[in-house]
Tab-separated table of C-alpha atoms and ligand atoms in Angstrom:
chain	number	residue	atom	x	y	z
A	6	MET	CA	-22.574	-129.924	8.442
A	7	SER	CA	-19.317	-128.199	6.898
A	8	ARG	CA	-16.224	-130.481	7.825
A	9	THR	CA	-12.999	-128.911	7.895
A	10	PRO	CA	-11.192	-128.807	4.780
A	11	THR	CA	-8.424	-131.764	4.261
A	12	ILE	CA	-4.686	-129.229	4.346
A	13	ILE	CA	-2.456	-130.783	1.424
A	14	ARG	CA	1.087	-130.094	1.199
A	15	ASP	CA	2.603	-131.763	-2.019
A	16	PRO	CA	1.431	-130.412	-5.229
A	17	GLN	CA	1.562	-133.843	-6.792
A	18	GLU	CA	-0.874	-134.990	-3.806
A	19	ILE	CA	-3.224	-132.060	-4.699
A	20	ARG	CA	-3.177	-132.816	-8.415
A	21	SER	CA	-4.398	-136.646	-7.605
A	22	LEU	CA	-6.833	-136.113	-5.636
A	23	CYS	CA	-8.043	-133.314	-8.384
A	24	ASP	CA	-7.678	-135.521	-10.937
A	25	GLU	CA	-9.503	-138.166	-8.998
A	26	GLU	CA	-12.673	-135.781	-8.736
A	27	ARG	CA	-12.159	-134.765	-12.090
A	28	ALA	CA	-12.230	-138.321	-13.705
A	29	ARG	CA	-15.634	-138.632	-11.665
A	30	GLY	CA	-17.129	-135.352	-13.539
A	31	ALA	CA	-16.625	-133.279	-10.664
A	32	SER	CA	-14.615	-129.576	-12.000
A	33	VAL	CA	-12.415	-127.901	-9.792
A	34	CYS	CA	-13.212	-124.376	-8.697
A	35	LEU	CA	-9.228	-122.784	-6.987
A	36	VAL	CA	-9.492	-119.744	-5.071
A	37	PRO	CA	-6.383	-118.090	-4.257
A	38	THR	CA	-4.942	-116.552	-1.131
A	39	MET	CA	-2.380	-115.588	0.901
A	40	GLY	CA	-3.977	-116.813	4.139
A	41	ALA	CA	-4.769	-113.900	7.247
A	42	LEU	CA	-8.621	-114.977	5.951
A	43	HIS	CA	-11.431	-112.537	6.830
A	44	GLU	CA	-14.726	-112.282	5.141
A	45	GLY	CA	-13.895	-110.985	1.718
A	46	HIS	CA	-12.369	-113.852	1.287
A	47	LEU	CA	-14.583	-116.277	2.413
A	48	GLY	CA	-16.830	-114.533	-0.020
A	49	LEU	CA	-14.608	-115.779	-2.676
A	50	VAL	CA	-15.204	-119.104	-0.899
A	51	ARG	CA	-18.588	-119.495	-1.040
A	52	GLU	CA	-18.746	-117.734	-4.525
A	53	ALA	CA	-16.278	-120.485	-5.558
A	54	ALA	CA	-19.243	-123.380	-4.198
A	55	SER	CA	-21.276	-122.095	-7.026
A	56	HIS	CA	-19.129	-122.155	-9.531
A	57	GLY	CA	-17.597	-126.278	-9.183
A	58	ASP	CA	-18.358	-129.215	-7.415
A	59	LEU	CA	-14.875	-129.212	-5.636
A	60	VAL	CA	-13.416	-126.068	-3.857
A	61	VAL	CA	-9.643	-125.665	-3.566
A	62	VAL	CA	-8.661	-122.915	-1.414
A	63	SER	CA	-4.819	-122.519	-1.760
A	64	ILE	CA	-2.601	-120.656	1.322
A	65	PHE	CA	0.843	-119.284	0.752
A	66	VAL	CA	2.511	-116.824	1.362
A	67	ASN	CA	4.347	-116.203	-2.377
A	68	PRO	CA	8.532	-114.363	-1.523
A	69	ALA	CA	8.452	-113.966	-5.250
A	70	GLN	CA	5.654	-110.669	-5.261
A	71	PHE	CA	7.416	-109.198	-1.521
A	72	ALA	CA	10.206	-106.947	-2.784
A	73	PRO	CA	13.038	-106.776	-0.264
A	74	GLY	CA	11.771	-104.295	2.096
A	75	GLU	CA	8.398	-105.084	1.940
A	76	ASP	CA	6.111	-106.939	4.378
A	77	PHE	CA	6.771	-110.601	3.972
A	78	ASP	CA	8.390	-111.875	6.991
A	79	LEU	CA	5.394	-109.570	8.934
A	80	TYR	CA	2.681	-110.689	6.702
A	81	PRO	CA	0.485	-112.322	9.313
A	82	ARG	CA	0.131	-116.298	8.982
A	83	ASN	CA	-2.348	-118.538	11.390
A	84	LEU	CA	-2.877	-121.457	9.396
A	85	ALA	CA	-5.171	-122.697	12.045
A	86	ASP	CA	-7.665	-120.089	12.629
A	87	ASP	CA	-7.971	-120.215	8.556
A	88	MET	CA	-8.434	-123.551	8.799
A	89	ASP	CA	-11.818	-122.384	11.653
A	90	LYS	CA	-13.065	-120.362	9.215
A	91	LEU	CA	-12.794	-121.903	5.965
A	92	ALA	CA	-14.774	-124.974	7.299
A	93	PRO	CA	-17.752	-123.595	6.866
A	94	ALA	CA	-17.604	-122.001	3.755
A	95	GLY	CA	-17.925	-124.395	1.782
A	96	ALA	CA	-13.885	-125.537	0.832
A	97	ALA	CA	-12.740	-129.140	0.066
A	98	LEU	CA	-9.109	-128.875	-0.031
A	99	VAL	CA	-6.140	-126.681	1.139
A	100	PHE	CA	-3.128	-126.732	-0.350
A	101	ALA	CA	-0.710	-125.081	1.511
A	102	PRO	CA	2.881	-125.822	-0.018
A	103	SER	CA	6.133	-124.672	1.934
A	104	VAL	CA	8.614	-122.245	0.113
A	105	GLU	CA	10.621	-124.574	-0.891
A	106	THR	CA	8.747	-126.896	-2.842
A	107	MET	CA	7.126	-124.144	-5.428
A	108	TYR	CA	10.342	-123.064	-5.228
A	109	PRO	CA	13.074	-124.922	-5.737
A	110	SER	CA	16.401	-123.696	-6.038
A	111	ASN	CA	17.339	-124.118	-9.812
A	112	ALA	CA	13.992	-122.751	-10.320
A	113	GLY	CA	14.867	-120.575	-13.602
A	114	THR	CA	11.194	-119.195	-14.977
A	115	THR	CA	8.974	-116.109	-14.515
A	116	ILE	CA	5.474	-115.421	-16.538
A	117	SER	CA	6.021	-111.500	-16.973
A	118	VAL	CA	2.872	-109.693	-18.288
A	119	ASN	CA	3.700	-106.433	-20.454
A	120	GLY	CA	1.706	-102.852	-20.494
A	121	ILE	CA	-0.754	-104.044	-18.216
A	122	THR	CA	1.522	-104.456	-15.511
A	123	GLU	CA	3.598	-100.583	-16.096
A	124	GLY	CA	1.269	-98.360	-14.132
A	125	LEU	CA	-0.331	-98.548	-10.863
A	126	CYS	CA	1.145	-100.488	-8.497
A	127	GLY	CA	3.406	-101.930	-11.308
A	128	ALA	CA	5.228	-98.893	-10.934
A	129	HIS	CA	5.490	-98.406	-6.902
A	130	ARG	CA	6.021	-102.660	-7.593
A	131	PRO	CA	8.728	-103.664	-9.603
A	132	GLY	CA	8.489	-106.788	-9.918
A	133	HIS	CA	5.798	-107.335	-7.553
A	134	PHE	CA	2.999	-108.777	-11.415
A	135	ALA	CA	5.285	-111.134	-11.768
A	136	GLY	CA	5.696	-112.617	-8.995
A	137	VAL	CA	2.162	-112.886	-8.787
A	138	ALA	CA	1.573	-114.362	-12.418
A	139	THR	CA	4.247	-116.695	-11.822
A	140	ILE	CA	2.954	-118.183	-8.414
A	141	VAL	CA	-1.177	-117.500	-9.934
A	142	ALA	CA	0.056	-119.819	-13.174
A	143	LYS	CA	1.882	-122.585	-11.208
A	144	LEU	CA	-1.397	-122.569	-8.380
A	145	PHE	CA	-3.152	-123.428	-12.117
A	146	ASN	CA	-0.877	-126.085	-13.298
A	147	ILE	CA	-0.914	-128.006	-9.758
A	148	ILE	CA	-4.955	-127.938	-9.219
A	149	GLY	CA	-5.727	-127.999	-12.721
A	150	PRO	CA	-9.387	-125.485	-12.313
A	151	CYS	CA	-12.141	-124.710	-14.708
A	152	THR	CA	-12.578	-121.412	-12.963
A	153	ALA	CA	-10.769	-119.666	-10.397
A	154	VAL	CA	-12.467	-116.740	-8.189
A	155	PHE	CA	-10.475	-113.058	-7.575
A	156	GLY	CA	-11.532	-110.235	-5.036
A	157	ARG	CA	-11.548	-106.569	-7.311
A	158	LYS	CA	-10.006	-105.097	-4.643
A	159	ASP	CA	-6.749	-106.283	-6.023
A	160	TYR	CA	-7.929	-104.892	-9.573
A	161	GLN	CA	-4.944	-104.672	-11.383
A	162	GLN	CA	-3.886	-107.875	-10.721
A	163	LEU	CA	-7.631	-109.230	-11.429
A	164	GLN	CA	-6.461	-107.231	-14.826
A	165	VAL	CA	-3.424	-108.852	-15.256
A	166	ILE	CA	-4.364	-112.550	-13.894
A	167	ARG	CA	-6.965	-112.450	-16.620
A	168	LYS	CA	-4.371	-111.259	-19.339
A	169	MET	CA	-2.347	-113.621	-18.746
A	170	THR	CA	-5.058	-116.355	-19.110
A	171	LEU	CA	-5.740	-114.602	-22.576
A	172	ASP	CA	-2.918	-115.189	-24.054
A	173	LEU	CA	-1.543	-118.246	-22.932
A	174	ASN	CA	-4.305	-120.080	-23.893
A	175	MET	CA	-4.951	-120.987	-20.335
A	176	PRO	CA	-8.363	-122.673	-19.791
A	177	VAL	CA	-9.106	-121.295	-16.729
A	178	LYS	CA	-12.530	-118.886	-16.588
A	179	ILE	CA	-11.568	-116.210	-14.174
A	180	VAL	CA	-14.178	-114.581	-11.796
A	181	GLY	CA	-13.451	-110.390	-10.001
A	182	MET	CA	-15.851	-110.689	-7.148
A	183	ALA	CA	-16.808	-106.928	-5.084
A	184	THR	CA	-14.245	-105.623	-2.984
A	185	VAL	CA	-15.945	-106.211	0.905
A	186	ARG	CA	-15.948	-103.777	3.062
A	187	GLU	CA	-16.581	-102.792	6.322
A	188	PRO	CA	-19.503	-101.389	8.018
A	189	ASP	CA	-17.391	-97.652	7.630
A	190	GLY	CA	-16.634	-98.691	4.205
A	191	LEU	CA	-13.068	-99.440	4.414
A	192	ALA	CA	-11.906	-102.454	1.719
A	193	MET	CA	-11.108	-105.731	4.062
A	194	SER	CA	-7.444	-106.774	3.608
A	195	SER	CA	-5.555	-108.943	5.407
A	196	ARG	CA	-3.144	-105.880	6.187
A	197	ASN	CA	-5.779	-104.129	7.945
A	198	GLU	CA	-4.026	-105.775	10.842
A	199	TYR	CA	-1.466	-103.608	10.889
A	200	LEU	CA	-3.109	-100.432	11.648
A	201	SER	CA	-3.116	-98.841	15.470
A	202	ASP	CA	-6.854	-97.626	16.287
A	203	GLU	CA	-5.563	-94.032	14.965
A	204	GLU	CA	-4.633	-95.203	11.628
A	205	ARG	CA	-7.137	-97.341	11.808
A	206	SER	CA	-9.684	-93.995	12.078
A	207	ARG	CA	-7.584	-92.075	9.128
A	208	ALA	CA	-8.033	-94.808	6.532
A	209	THR	CA	-11.746	-94.099	6.518
A	210	ALA	CA	-10.278	-91.305	4.543
A	211	ILE	CA	-10.453	-94.067	1.390
A	212	PRO	CA	-14.038	-94.763	1.384
A	213	SER	CA	-15.542	-91.567	1.882
A	214	GLY	CA	-13.918	-89.758	-0.735
A	215	LEU	CA	-14.252	-92.724	-2.911
A	216	ALA	CA	-17.794	-92.193	-1.690
A	217	ALA	CA	-17.721	-88.143	-2.834
A	218	THR	CA	-16.596	-88.952	-6.434
A	219	HIS	CA	-19.182	-91.966	-6.700
A	220	ALA	CA	-22.091	-88.916	-5.792
A	221	LEU	CA	-20.867	-86.454	-7.924
A	222	PHE	CA	-20.501	-89.136	-11.211
A	223	ASP	CA	-24.115	-89.895	-10.062
A	224	ARG	CA	-24.810	-86.337	-10.063
A	225	GLY	CA	-24.243	-86.593	-13.918
A	226	GLU	CA	-19.595	-85.481	-13.732
A	227	ARG	CA	-17.731	-86.592	-16.138
A	228	ASN	CA	-14.596	-84.402	-15.942
A	229	VAL	CA	-11.866	-86.654	-14.708
A	230	LYS	CA	-9.873	-83.632	-13.249
A	231	ALA	CA	-13.093	-82.756	-10.781
A	232	LEU	CA	-13.742	-86.393	-10.174
A	233	LEU	CA	-10.208	-87.457	-8.849
A	234	ARG	CA	-11.089	-83.831	-6.155
A	235	PRO	CA	-12.983	-85.278	-3.688
A	236	VAL	CA	-11.033	-88.278	-3.265
A	237	ILE	CA	-7.477	-86.677	-3.361
A	238	SER	CA	-8.246	-83.798	-1.180
A	239	SER	CA	-10.410	-86.837	1.712
A	240	ILE	CA	-6.867	-89.079	1.419
A	241	GLU	CA	-4.312	-85.621	1.075
A	242	GLY	CA	-5.127	-84.460	4.516
A	243	ALA	CA	-5.816	-89.027	6.730
A	244	CYS	CA	-2.702	-90.322	5.071
A	245	ASP	CA	1.219	-90.537	5.464
A	246	SER	CA	1.835	-90.360	1.707
A	247	ILE	CA	0.048	-91.387	-1.110
A	248	ASP	CA	1.984	-93.865	-4.373
A	249	TYR	CA	-0.991	-93.014	-6.833
A	250	ILE	CA	-4.369	-91.941	-6.776
A	251	THR	CA	-5.234	-92.435	-10.851
A	252	ALA	CA	-8.233	-92.359	-13.237
A	253	ALA	CA	-7.829	-95.026	-16.076
A	254	ASP	CA	-9.970	-97.331	-18.386
A	255	PRO	CA	-11.423	-100.048	-16.656
A	256	GLY	CA	-9.970	-102.411	-19.352
A	257	SER	CA	-6.568	-101.456	-20.202
A	258	LEU	CA	-5.997	-99.630	-16.867
A	259	GLU	CA	-4.754	-96.796	-19.314
A	260	PRO	CA	-4.672	-93.448	-17.386
A	261	LEU	CA	-7.032	-90.774	-17.727
A	262	GLU	CA	-5.383	-86.958	-18.720
A	263	ASP	CA	-7.379	-84.623	-16.699
A	264	GLU	CA	-9.059	-82.689	-18.930
A	265	ALA	CA	-10.954	-86.046	-20.121
A	266	LEU	CA	-14.037	-86.918	-19.909
A	267	ALA	CA	-14.740	-89.821	-17.770
A	268	ASP	CA	-16.670	-92.788	-20.538
A	269	GLU	CA	-19.819	-94.325	-19.131
A	270	THR	CA	-17.373	-96.288	-16.648
A	271	MET	CA	-14.294	-95.255	-15.330
A	272	LEU	CA	-11.479	-97.112	-12.801
A	273	ILE	CA	-10.562	-94.877	-9.889
A	274	ALA	CA	-7.620	-96.939	-7.965
A	275	LEU	CA	-5.028	-95.600	-5.630
A	276	ALA	CA	-2.247	-97.226	-3.180
A	277	VAL	CA	-1.111	-95.147	0.457
A	278	ARG	CA	0.661	-95.353	3.385
A	279	ILE	CA	-0.856	-94.740	6.777
A	280	GLY	CA	1.986	-95.047	8.703
A	281	LYS	CA	4.107	-98.481	7.785
A	282	THR	CA	0.933	-99.738	5.994
A	283	ARG	CA	0.307	-99.939	2.871
A	284	LEU	CA	-3.080	-99.694	1.215
A	285	ILE	CA	-5.127	-99.983	-1.545
A	286	ASP	CA	-8.623	-99.738	-3.401
A	287	ASN	CA	-10.485	-98.544	-6.130
A	288	THR	CA	-13.587	-98.088	-7.632
A	289	VAL	CA	-15.451	-98.403	-11.092
A	290	LEU	CA	-17.521	-96.099	-11.695
A	291	GLY	CA	-21.009	-96.932	-13.422
A	292	GLU	CA	-20.066	-100.041	-12.622
A	293	ASP	CA	-19.778	-101.028	-8.693
A	294	ARG	CA	-21.578	-99.653	-6.140
A	295	SER	CA	-20.468	-97.063	-4.015
A	296	PRO	CA	-18.160	-97.789	-0.749
A	297	LEU	CA	-20.640	-95.922	1.147
A	298	PRO	CA	-24.155	-96.340	-0.240
A	299	GLY	CA	-26.390	-93.912	0.230
A	300	PRO	CA	-30.059	-94.064	0.861
A	301	GLY	CA	-31.203	-94.705	-2.724
A	302	ASN	CA	-28.103	-97.237	-3.667
B	25	PAF	O1	-3.890	-111.745	-4.020
B	25	PAF	C1	-3.535	-112.470	-3.304
B	25	PAF	O2	-3.534	-113.026	-2.403
B	25	PAF	C2	-2.123	-113.124	-3.981
B	25	PAF	O3	-1.629	-111.739	-4.582
B	25	PAF	C3	-2.394	-114.452	-4.439
B	25	PAF	C4	-3.545	-113.962	-6.185
B	25	PAF	C5	-3.120	-115.547	-3.942
B	25	PAF	C6	-1.024	-114.818	-5.013
B	25	PAF	O4	0.002	-114.995	-4.348
């Protein structure tokens, strides 16, 4: 029978609980989230149960990763709903601190990961990845996980966190999980809640475009410009604006020129706006499944 996880709000208290479990020989696995949990998050929690004896989920809408004018105030918050969803997924503890606890007014340290944060979303959301890296480092320090699980939908975030743990010798194994999609291919996201019915139906252009690119890649096309063409043309007609649609190296996130040829794997990452909602998605050709699997996939 599934047990409702215990909510802890105080960093010292959750650290002591995790220390006690470690002293008994248990390993701790963390799933950092901002709540508004959907099936994508629950998949991360289920995965976490296979990496640690004690699964901790953090739920914290982190103000430091939102710029002024972004959706920090609007971001959906419903802890009671989240707790109901977490019970069957295998989380033992939920860490849900307040903003004041995590950012006391005299806090003055930020972690900035250079290089990999400059392109893609980093170019459009200044300060965002410093906010992400700082909160994730704080969560690692408070909880002390052996393993932490993140979704590949936030592909750049995952690479930033991998780099931070490597650069700062953090003893945490980072696991990246495949994007979970709706039946029509749209990547699950807490922000999908913002979309009207009409906007939601336009959003299917994103997975359709990425799927068309997968099909081209599978037929042997390697020219970057040709691989980007279907995703650009699908999205251009459906979205209100495009922050970026970029082909890049999946490890360094260095963008590839139009004339370049894709390697064995190639990242296509994008951020677009539909109405007021900013949606991101990505796929690694040669590695990920198509967002809309055909009969052979
Ligand atoms: O992916 C998210 O939900 C957030 O960026 C994270 C990793 C929980 C940090 O606030």
